[in-house]
Short mmCIF file of C-alpha atoms and ligand atoms in Angstrom, two decimals:
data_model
loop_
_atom_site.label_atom_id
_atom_site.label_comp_id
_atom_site.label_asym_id
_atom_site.label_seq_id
_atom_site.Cartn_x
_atom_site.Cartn_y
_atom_site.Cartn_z
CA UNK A 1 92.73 10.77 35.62
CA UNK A 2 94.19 14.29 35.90
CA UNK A 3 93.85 16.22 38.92
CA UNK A 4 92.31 18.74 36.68
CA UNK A 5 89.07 15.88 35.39
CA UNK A 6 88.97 15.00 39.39
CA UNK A 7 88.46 18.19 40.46
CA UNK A 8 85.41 18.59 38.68
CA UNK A 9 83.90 14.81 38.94
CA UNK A 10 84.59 14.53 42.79
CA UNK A 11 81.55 14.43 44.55
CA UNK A 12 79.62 12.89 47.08
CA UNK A 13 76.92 10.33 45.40
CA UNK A 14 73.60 12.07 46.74
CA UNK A 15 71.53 9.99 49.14
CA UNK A 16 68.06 10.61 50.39
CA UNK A 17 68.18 13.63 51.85
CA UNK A 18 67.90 14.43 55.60
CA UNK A 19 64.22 15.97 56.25
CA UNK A 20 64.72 19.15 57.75
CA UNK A 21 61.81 21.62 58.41
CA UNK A 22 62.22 23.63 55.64
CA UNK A 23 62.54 22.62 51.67
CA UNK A 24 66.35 21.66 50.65
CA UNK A 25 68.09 24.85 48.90
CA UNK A 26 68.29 23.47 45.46
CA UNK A 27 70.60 25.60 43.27
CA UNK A 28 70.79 24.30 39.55
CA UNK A 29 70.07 26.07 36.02
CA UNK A 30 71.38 22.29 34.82
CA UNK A 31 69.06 19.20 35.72
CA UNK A 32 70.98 15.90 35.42
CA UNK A 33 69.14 13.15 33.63
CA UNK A 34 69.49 9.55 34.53
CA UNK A 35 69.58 8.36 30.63
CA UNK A 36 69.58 9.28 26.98
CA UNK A 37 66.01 8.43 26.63
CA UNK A 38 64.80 11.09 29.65
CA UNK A 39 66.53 13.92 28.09
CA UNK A 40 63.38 14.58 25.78
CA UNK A 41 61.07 12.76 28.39
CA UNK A 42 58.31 13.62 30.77
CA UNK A 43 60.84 14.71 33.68
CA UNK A 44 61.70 18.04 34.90
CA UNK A 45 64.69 18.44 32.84
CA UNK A 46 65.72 22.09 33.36
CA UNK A 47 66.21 24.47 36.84
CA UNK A 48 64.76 27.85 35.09
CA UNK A 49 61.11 26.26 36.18
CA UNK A 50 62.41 25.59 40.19
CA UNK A 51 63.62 23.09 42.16
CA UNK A 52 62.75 21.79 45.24
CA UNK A 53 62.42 25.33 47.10
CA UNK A 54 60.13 27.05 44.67
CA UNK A 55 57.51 23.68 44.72
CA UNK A 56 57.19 24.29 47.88
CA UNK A 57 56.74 27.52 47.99
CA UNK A 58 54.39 27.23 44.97
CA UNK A 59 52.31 24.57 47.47
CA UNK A 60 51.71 26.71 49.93
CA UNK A 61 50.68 29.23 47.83
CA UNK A 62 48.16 27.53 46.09
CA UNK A 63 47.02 26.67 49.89
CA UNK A 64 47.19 30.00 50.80
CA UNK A 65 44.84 31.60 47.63
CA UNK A 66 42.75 28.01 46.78
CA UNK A 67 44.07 28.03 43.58
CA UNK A 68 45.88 25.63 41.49
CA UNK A 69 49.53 26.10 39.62
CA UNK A 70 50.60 29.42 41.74
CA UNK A 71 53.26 30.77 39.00
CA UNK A 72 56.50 32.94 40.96
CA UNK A 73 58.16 36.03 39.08
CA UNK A 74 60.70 37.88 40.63
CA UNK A 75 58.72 40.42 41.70
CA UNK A 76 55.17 41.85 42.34
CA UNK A 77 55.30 44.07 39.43
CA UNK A 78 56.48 41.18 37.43
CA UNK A 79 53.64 39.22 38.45
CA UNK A 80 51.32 41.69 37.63
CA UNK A 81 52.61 42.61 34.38
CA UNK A 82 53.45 38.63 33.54
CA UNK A 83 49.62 37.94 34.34
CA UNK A 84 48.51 40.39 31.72
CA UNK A 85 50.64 39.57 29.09
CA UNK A 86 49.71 35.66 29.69
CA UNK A 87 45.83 36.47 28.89
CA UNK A 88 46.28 39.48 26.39
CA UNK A 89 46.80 39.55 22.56
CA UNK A 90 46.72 42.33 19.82
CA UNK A 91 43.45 43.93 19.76
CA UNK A 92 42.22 42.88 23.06
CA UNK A 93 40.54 46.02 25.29
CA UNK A 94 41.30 46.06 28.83
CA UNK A 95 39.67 48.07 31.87
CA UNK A 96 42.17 48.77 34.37
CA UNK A 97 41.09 50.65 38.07
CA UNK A 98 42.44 54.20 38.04
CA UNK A 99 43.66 53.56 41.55
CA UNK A 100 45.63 50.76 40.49
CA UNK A 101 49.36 51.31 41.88
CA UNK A 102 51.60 53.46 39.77
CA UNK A 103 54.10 51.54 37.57
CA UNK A 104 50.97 49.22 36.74
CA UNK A 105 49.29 52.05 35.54
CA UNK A 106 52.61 52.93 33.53
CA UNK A 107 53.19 49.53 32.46
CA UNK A 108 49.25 49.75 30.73
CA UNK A 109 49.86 53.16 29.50
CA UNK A 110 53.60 52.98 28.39
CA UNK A 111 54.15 49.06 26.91
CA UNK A 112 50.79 47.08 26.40
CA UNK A 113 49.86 50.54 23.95
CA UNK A 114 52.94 49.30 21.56
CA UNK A 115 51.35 45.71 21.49
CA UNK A 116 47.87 46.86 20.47
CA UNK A 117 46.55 46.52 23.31
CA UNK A 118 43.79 49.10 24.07
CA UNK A 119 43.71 50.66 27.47
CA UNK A 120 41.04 52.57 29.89
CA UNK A 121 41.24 53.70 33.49
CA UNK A 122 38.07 53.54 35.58
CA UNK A 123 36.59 54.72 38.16
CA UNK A 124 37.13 52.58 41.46
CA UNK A 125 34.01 53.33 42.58
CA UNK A 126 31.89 52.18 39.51
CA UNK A 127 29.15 49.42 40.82
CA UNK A 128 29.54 46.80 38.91
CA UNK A 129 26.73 47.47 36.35
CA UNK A 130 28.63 51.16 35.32
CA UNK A 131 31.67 49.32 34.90
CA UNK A 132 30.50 46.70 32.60
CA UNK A 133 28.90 49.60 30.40
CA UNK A 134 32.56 50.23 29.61
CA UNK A 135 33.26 47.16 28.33
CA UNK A 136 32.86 46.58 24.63
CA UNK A 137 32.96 43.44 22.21
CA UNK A 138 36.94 42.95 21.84
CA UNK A 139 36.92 43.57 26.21
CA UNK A 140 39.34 40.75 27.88
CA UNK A 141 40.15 42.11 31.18
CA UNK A 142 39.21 43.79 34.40
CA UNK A 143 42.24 45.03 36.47
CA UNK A 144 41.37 45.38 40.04
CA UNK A 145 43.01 46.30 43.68
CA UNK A 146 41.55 46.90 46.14
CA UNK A 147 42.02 48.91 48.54
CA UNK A 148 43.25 50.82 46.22
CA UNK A 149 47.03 52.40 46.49
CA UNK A 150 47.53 55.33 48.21
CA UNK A 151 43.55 56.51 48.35
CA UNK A 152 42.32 52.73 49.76
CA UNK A 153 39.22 52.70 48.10
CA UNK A 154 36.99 49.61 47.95
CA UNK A 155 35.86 48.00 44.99
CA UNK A 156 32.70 45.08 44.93
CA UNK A 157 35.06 42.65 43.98
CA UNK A 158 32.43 39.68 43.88
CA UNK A 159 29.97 41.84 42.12
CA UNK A 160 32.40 43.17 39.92
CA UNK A 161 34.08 39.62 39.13
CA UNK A 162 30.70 38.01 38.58
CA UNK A 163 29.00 40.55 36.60
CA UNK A 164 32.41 40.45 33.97
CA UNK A 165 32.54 36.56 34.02
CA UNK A 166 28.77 36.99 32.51
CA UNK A 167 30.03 38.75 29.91
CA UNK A 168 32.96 36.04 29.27
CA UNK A 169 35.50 38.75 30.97
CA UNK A 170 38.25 37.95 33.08
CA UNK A 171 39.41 39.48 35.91
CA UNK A 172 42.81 40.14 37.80
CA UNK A 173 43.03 41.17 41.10
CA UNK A 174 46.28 43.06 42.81
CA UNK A 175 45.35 41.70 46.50
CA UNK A 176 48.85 42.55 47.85
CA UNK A 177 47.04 44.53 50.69
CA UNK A 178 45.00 41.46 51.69
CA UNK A 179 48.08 39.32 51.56
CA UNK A 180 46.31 36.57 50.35
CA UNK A 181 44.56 36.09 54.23
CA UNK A 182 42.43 38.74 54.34
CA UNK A 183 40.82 38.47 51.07
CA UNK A 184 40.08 35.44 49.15
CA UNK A 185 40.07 36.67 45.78
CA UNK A 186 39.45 33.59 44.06
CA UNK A 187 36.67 32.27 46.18
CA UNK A 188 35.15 35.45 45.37
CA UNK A 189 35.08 34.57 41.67
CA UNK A 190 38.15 36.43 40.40
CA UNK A 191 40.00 34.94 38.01
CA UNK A 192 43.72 35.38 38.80
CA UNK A 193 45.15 36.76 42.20
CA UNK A 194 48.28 38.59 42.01
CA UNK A 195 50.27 39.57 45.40
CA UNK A 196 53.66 41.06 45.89
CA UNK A 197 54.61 38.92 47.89
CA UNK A 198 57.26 41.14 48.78
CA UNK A 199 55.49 43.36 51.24
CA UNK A 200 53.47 41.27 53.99
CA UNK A 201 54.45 37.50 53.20
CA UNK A 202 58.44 38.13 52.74
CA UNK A 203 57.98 40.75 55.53
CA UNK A 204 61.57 41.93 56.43
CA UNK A 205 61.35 44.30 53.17
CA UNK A 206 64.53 42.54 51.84
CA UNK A 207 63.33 40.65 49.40
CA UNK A 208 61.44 40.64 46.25
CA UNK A 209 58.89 38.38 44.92
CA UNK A 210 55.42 37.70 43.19
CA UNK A 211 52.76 35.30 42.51
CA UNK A 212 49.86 34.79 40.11
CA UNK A 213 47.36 31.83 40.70
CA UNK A 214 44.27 31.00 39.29
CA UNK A 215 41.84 28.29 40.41
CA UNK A 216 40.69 27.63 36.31
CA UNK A 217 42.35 25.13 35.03
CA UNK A 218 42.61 26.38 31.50
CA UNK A 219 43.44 30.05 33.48
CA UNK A 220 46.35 28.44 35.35
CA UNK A 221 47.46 26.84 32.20
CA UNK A 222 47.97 30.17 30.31
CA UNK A 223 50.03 31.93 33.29
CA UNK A 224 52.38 28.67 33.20
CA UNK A 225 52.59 28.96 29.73
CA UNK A 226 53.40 32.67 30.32
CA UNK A 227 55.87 32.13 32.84
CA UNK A 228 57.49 29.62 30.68
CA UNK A 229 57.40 32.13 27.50
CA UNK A 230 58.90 35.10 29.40
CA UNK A 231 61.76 33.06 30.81
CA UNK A 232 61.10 34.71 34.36
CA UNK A 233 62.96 32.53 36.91
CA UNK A 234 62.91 32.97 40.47
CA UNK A 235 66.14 31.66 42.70
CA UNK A 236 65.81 29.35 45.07
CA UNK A 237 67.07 31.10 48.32
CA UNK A 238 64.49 33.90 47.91
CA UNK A 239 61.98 31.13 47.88
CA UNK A 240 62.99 29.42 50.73
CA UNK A 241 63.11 32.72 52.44
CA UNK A 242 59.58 34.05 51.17
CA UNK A 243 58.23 30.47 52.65
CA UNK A 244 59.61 31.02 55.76
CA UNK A 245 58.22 34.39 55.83
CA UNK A 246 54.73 32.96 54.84
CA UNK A 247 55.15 30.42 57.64
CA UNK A 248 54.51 33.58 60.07
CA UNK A 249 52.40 35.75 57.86
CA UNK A 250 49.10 35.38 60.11
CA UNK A 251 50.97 36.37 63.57
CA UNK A 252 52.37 39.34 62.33
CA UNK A 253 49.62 40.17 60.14
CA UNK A 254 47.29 40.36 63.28
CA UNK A 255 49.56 42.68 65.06
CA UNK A 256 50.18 44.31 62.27
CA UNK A 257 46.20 45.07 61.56
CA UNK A 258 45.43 45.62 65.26
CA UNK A 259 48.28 48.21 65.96
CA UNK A 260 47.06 50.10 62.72
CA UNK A 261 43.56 50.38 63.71
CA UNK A 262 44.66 51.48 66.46
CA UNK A 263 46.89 54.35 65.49
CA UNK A 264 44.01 55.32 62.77
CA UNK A 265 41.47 55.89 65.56
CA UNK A 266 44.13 58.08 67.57
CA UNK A 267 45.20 59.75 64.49
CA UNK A 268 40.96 60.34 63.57
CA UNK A 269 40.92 62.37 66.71
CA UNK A 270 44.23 64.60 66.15
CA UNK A 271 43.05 68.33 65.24
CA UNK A 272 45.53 68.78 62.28
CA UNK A 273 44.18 65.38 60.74
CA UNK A 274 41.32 65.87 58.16
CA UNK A 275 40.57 62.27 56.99
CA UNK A 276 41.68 59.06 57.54
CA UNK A 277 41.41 56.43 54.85
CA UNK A 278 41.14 53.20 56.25
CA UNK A 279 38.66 50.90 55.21
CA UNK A 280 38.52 48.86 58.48
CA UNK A 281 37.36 51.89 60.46
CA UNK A 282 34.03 52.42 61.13
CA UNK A 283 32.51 55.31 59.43
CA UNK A 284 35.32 55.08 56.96
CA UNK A 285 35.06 55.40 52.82
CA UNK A 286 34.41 51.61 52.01
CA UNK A 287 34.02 50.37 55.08
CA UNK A 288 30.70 48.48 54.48
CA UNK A 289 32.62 47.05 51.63
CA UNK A 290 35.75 46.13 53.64
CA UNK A 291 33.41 44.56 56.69
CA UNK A 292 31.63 42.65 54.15
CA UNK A 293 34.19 40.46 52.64
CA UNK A 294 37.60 40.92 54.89
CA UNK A 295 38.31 38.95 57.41
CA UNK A 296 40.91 41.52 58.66
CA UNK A 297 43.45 44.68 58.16
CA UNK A 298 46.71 45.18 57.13
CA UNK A 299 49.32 47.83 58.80
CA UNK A 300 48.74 50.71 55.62
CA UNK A 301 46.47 53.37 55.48
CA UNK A 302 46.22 57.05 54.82
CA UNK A 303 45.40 60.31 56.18
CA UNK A 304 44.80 63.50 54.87
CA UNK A 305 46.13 66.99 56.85
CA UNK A 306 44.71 70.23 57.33
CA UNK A 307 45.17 72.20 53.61
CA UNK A 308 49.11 73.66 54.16
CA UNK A 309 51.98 74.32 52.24
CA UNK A 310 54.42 71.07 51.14
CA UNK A 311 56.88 72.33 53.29
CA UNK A 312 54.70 71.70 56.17
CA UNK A 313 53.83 68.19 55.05
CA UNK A 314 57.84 67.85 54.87
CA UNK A 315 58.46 69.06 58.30
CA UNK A 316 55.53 66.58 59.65
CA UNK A 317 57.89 63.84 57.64
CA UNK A 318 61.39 65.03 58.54
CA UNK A 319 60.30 65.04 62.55
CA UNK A 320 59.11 61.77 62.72
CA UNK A 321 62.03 59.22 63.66
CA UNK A 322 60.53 55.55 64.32
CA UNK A 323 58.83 55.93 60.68
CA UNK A 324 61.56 55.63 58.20
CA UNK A 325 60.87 57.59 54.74
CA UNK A 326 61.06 54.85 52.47
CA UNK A 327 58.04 53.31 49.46
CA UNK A 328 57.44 49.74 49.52
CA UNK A 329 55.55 48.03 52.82
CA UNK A 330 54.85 44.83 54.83
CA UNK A 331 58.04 44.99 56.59
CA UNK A 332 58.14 44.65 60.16
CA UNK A 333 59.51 48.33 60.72
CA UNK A 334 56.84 51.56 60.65
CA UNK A 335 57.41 53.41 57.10
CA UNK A 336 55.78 57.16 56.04
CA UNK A 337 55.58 59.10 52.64
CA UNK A 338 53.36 62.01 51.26
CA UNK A 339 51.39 60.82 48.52
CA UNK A 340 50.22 64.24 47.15
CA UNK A 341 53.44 63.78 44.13
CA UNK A 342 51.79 60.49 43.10
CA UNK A 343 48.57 61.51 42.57
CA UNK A 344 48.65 63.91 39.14
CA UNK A 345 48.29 60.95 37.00
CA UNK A 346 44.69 59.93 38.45
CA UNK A 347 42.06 60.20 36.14
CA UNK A 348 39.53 59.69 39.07
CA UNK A 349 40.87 60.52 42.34
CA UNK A 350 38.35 61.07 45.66
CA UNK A 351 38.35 64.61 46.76
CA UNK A 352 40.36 65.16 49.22
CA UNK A 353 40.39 67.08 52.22
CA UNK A 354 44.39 68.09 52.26
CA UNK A 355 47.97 66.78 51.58
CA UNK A 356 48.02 63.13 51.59
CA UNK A 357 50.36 60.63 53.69
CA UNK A 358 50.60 57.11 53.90
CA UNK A 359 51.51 55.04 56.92
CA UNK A 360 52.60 51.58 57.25
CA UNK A 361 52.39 50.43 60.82
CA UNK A 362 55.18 47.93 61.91
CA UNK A 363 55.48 45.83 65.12
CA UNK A 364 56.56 48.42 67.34
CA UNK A 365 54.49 49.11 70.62
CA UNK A 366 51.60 51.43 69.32
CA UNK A 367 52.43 54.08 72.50
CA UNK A 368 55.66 54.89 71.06
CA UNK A 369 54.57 55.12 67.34
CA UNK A 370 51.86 57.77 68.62
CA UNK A 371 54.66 59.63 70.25
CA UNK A 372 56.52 59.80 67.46
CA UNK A 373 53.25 60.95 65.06
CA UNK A 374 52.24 63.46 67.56
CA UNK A 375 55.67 65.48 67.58
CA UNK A 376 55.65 65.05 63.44
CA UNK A 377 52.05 66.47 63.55
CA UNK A 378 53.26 69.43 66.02
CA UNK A 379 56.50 70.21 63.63
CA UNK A 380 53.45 70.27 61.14
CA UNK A 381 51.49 72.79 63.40
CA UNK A 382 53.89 74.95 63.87
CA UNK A 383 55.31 75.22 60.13
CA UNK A 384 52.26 75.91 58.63
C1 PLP B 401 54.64 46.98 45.86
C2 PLP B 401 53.45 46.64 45.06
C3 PLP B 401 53.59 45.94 43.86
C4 PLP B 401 54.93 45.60 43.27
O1 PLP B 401 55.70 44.75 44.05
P1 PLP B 401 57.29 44.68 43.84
O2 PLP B 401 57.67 43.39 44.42
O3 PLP B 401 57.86 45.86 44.56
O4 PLP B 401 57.55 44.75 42.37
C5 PLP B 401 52.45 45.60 43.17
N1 PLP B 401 51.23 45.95 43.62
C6 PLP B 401 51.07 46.63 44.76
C7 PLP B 401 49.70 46.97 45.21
C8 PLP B 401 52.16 47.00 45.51
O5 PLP B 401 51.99 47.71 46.64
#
């Protein structure tokens, strides 16, 4: 044959592969088919659905949440928006949190409008009984998180998710600030979990991914069938990666929970501070909430300053320098932003004491990240 027909045929004949620790790197879009007859068979006859890297990962999700069928997208906010459009059709209402984070919000407001889809915000705080009262004949779906982003409040999930399955409602939850440990949605009785799995389970912050599960069968049917529909496709390196980051997700998770609480209660005591909003402090909004059903924290939280000026909020920002400026969270490095520019859309927001920052606490010793927030609150002192 010609060098040219060699070069491409030339291979090694695969043999069972060694078994290393982690799931072989599969790459393929093409599946190769033993015979004529299995190319319209029951086999997995196409890469867009994974390989060997994504099962896996998919495996240990479903471990992870006690669900069935975990579906990947290529990132949270795909996951999120790839849930909703799996359960939702023309003329369907659906009841969304009003702390729900922001390009969720947009997503609702902006693209499920122009597919009929009829949208309302609620209050976080709504018991479940209020919240149902919103909820009318054509109702489909209850859009959770909790905490909530940026202002952390806690929603009665269970209550919530039971009172709307009653009423043949389903619910979604965003748990990317339980990271799928500290909160069980599903075992609560929500219907589909949704995490960006991006923050806490990827954990280096250089990587993006999400997951949907549900532990219905007919549920976890639809969000295939979604996934499938949409064409989203996930590689298989950033799934071998996101299950290695999974593999440590409770160790650093711990740390980062414990150093958190621990720079809330220092930062509770600091005179410029006004508020602290984290749920796993005692005395905290939704604490009860938070010590009834978590088992523990993550690193993120906010804080609200003494009332001042945005330039001082920018000079308590610009001092600090083991907090990088940055969104997104769950990496293992400390991260800050102000909040306050976020907020306008809220239909609902808490009252609130002052400008509002949010922290994500990384792995560093705790000593040295109060150093650094003590000389960004006394470059806030003295600008304001
Ligand atoms: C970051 C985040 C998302 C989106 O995740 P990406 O992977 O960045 O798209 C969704 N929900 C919450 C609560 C988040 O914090």
């Amino acid at each position: 044959m010609d060098e040219k027909t060699r070069l491409i045929h030339a291979r090694r004949r695969p043999g069972p592969l060694a078994r290393t620790v982690g799931p072989p790197i599969q790459r393929g879009s093409t599946v190769l088919l033993p015979n004529a007859a299995a190319l319209y068979g029951e086999a997995l006859g196409y890469g867009r659905a994974g390989l060997e890297a994504q099962f896996a990962l998919m495996d240990a999700l479903n471990e992870l949440e006690g669900g069935i069928g975990a579906q990947l997208y290529p990132s949270g906010l795909a996951a999120v928006t790839g849930a909703m459009l799996a359960v939702l059709k023309a003329g369907d209402h659906l009841l969304v949190a009003d702390s729900v984070y922001r390009p969720t919000r947009q997503f609702c407001e902006r693209f499920l409008g122009r597919y009929g889809v009829e949208v309302d915000f609620y209050d976080p705080l709504l018991g479940a009984e209020a919240l149902m009262a919103l909820t009318r004949p054509n109702s489909r779906l209850v859009v959770l998180e909790s905490p909530g982003s940026l202002t952390f409040d806690m929603q009665d999930a269970p209550a919530i998710a039971r009172a709307a399955r009653a009423r043949g409602v389903l619910t979604l939850m965003d748990n990317t600030w339980g990271a799928g440990l500290l909160f069980k949605p599903l075992a609560h009785g929500i219907d589909i979990s949704v995490q960006a799995l991006t923050k806490y389970v990827c954990g280096h912050s250089d990587l993006f991914m999400g997951c949907a599960i549900a532990a219905d069968p007919k549920i976890a049917a639809l969000l295939k069938d979604g996934v499938h529909q949409l064409g989203w496709s996930v590689a298989a390196e950033a799934a071998y990666e996101t299950l290695k980051g999974l593999r440590t997700l409770a160790v650093r998770l711990d740390r980062h929970g414990q150093s958190g609480l621990a720079v809330a209660r220092w930062l509770a005591q600091q005179p410029e501070v006004t508020e602290v909003l984290h749920p796993a402090l005692p005395g905290a909004r939704g604490h009860d909430l938070w010590a009834r059903d978590y088992s523990g924290a993550c690193g993120l939280f906010g804080l609200t300053l003494q009332p001042a000026p945005k330039a001082a909020v920018d000079a308590f920002l610009d001092a600090l320098k083991l907090f990088g400026l940055g969104f997104s969270w769950g990496g293992f490095e400390s991260l800050a932003i102000g909040s306050d520019h976020q907020m306008g859309i809220r239909q609902f927001a808490p009252s609130l004491a002052g400008p509002l920052i949010r922290l994500h606490i990384g792995l560093e010793a705790v000593p040295d990240l109060i150093a650094d927030l003590r000389g960004g609150l006394d470059a806030f002192a003295a600008a304001r």
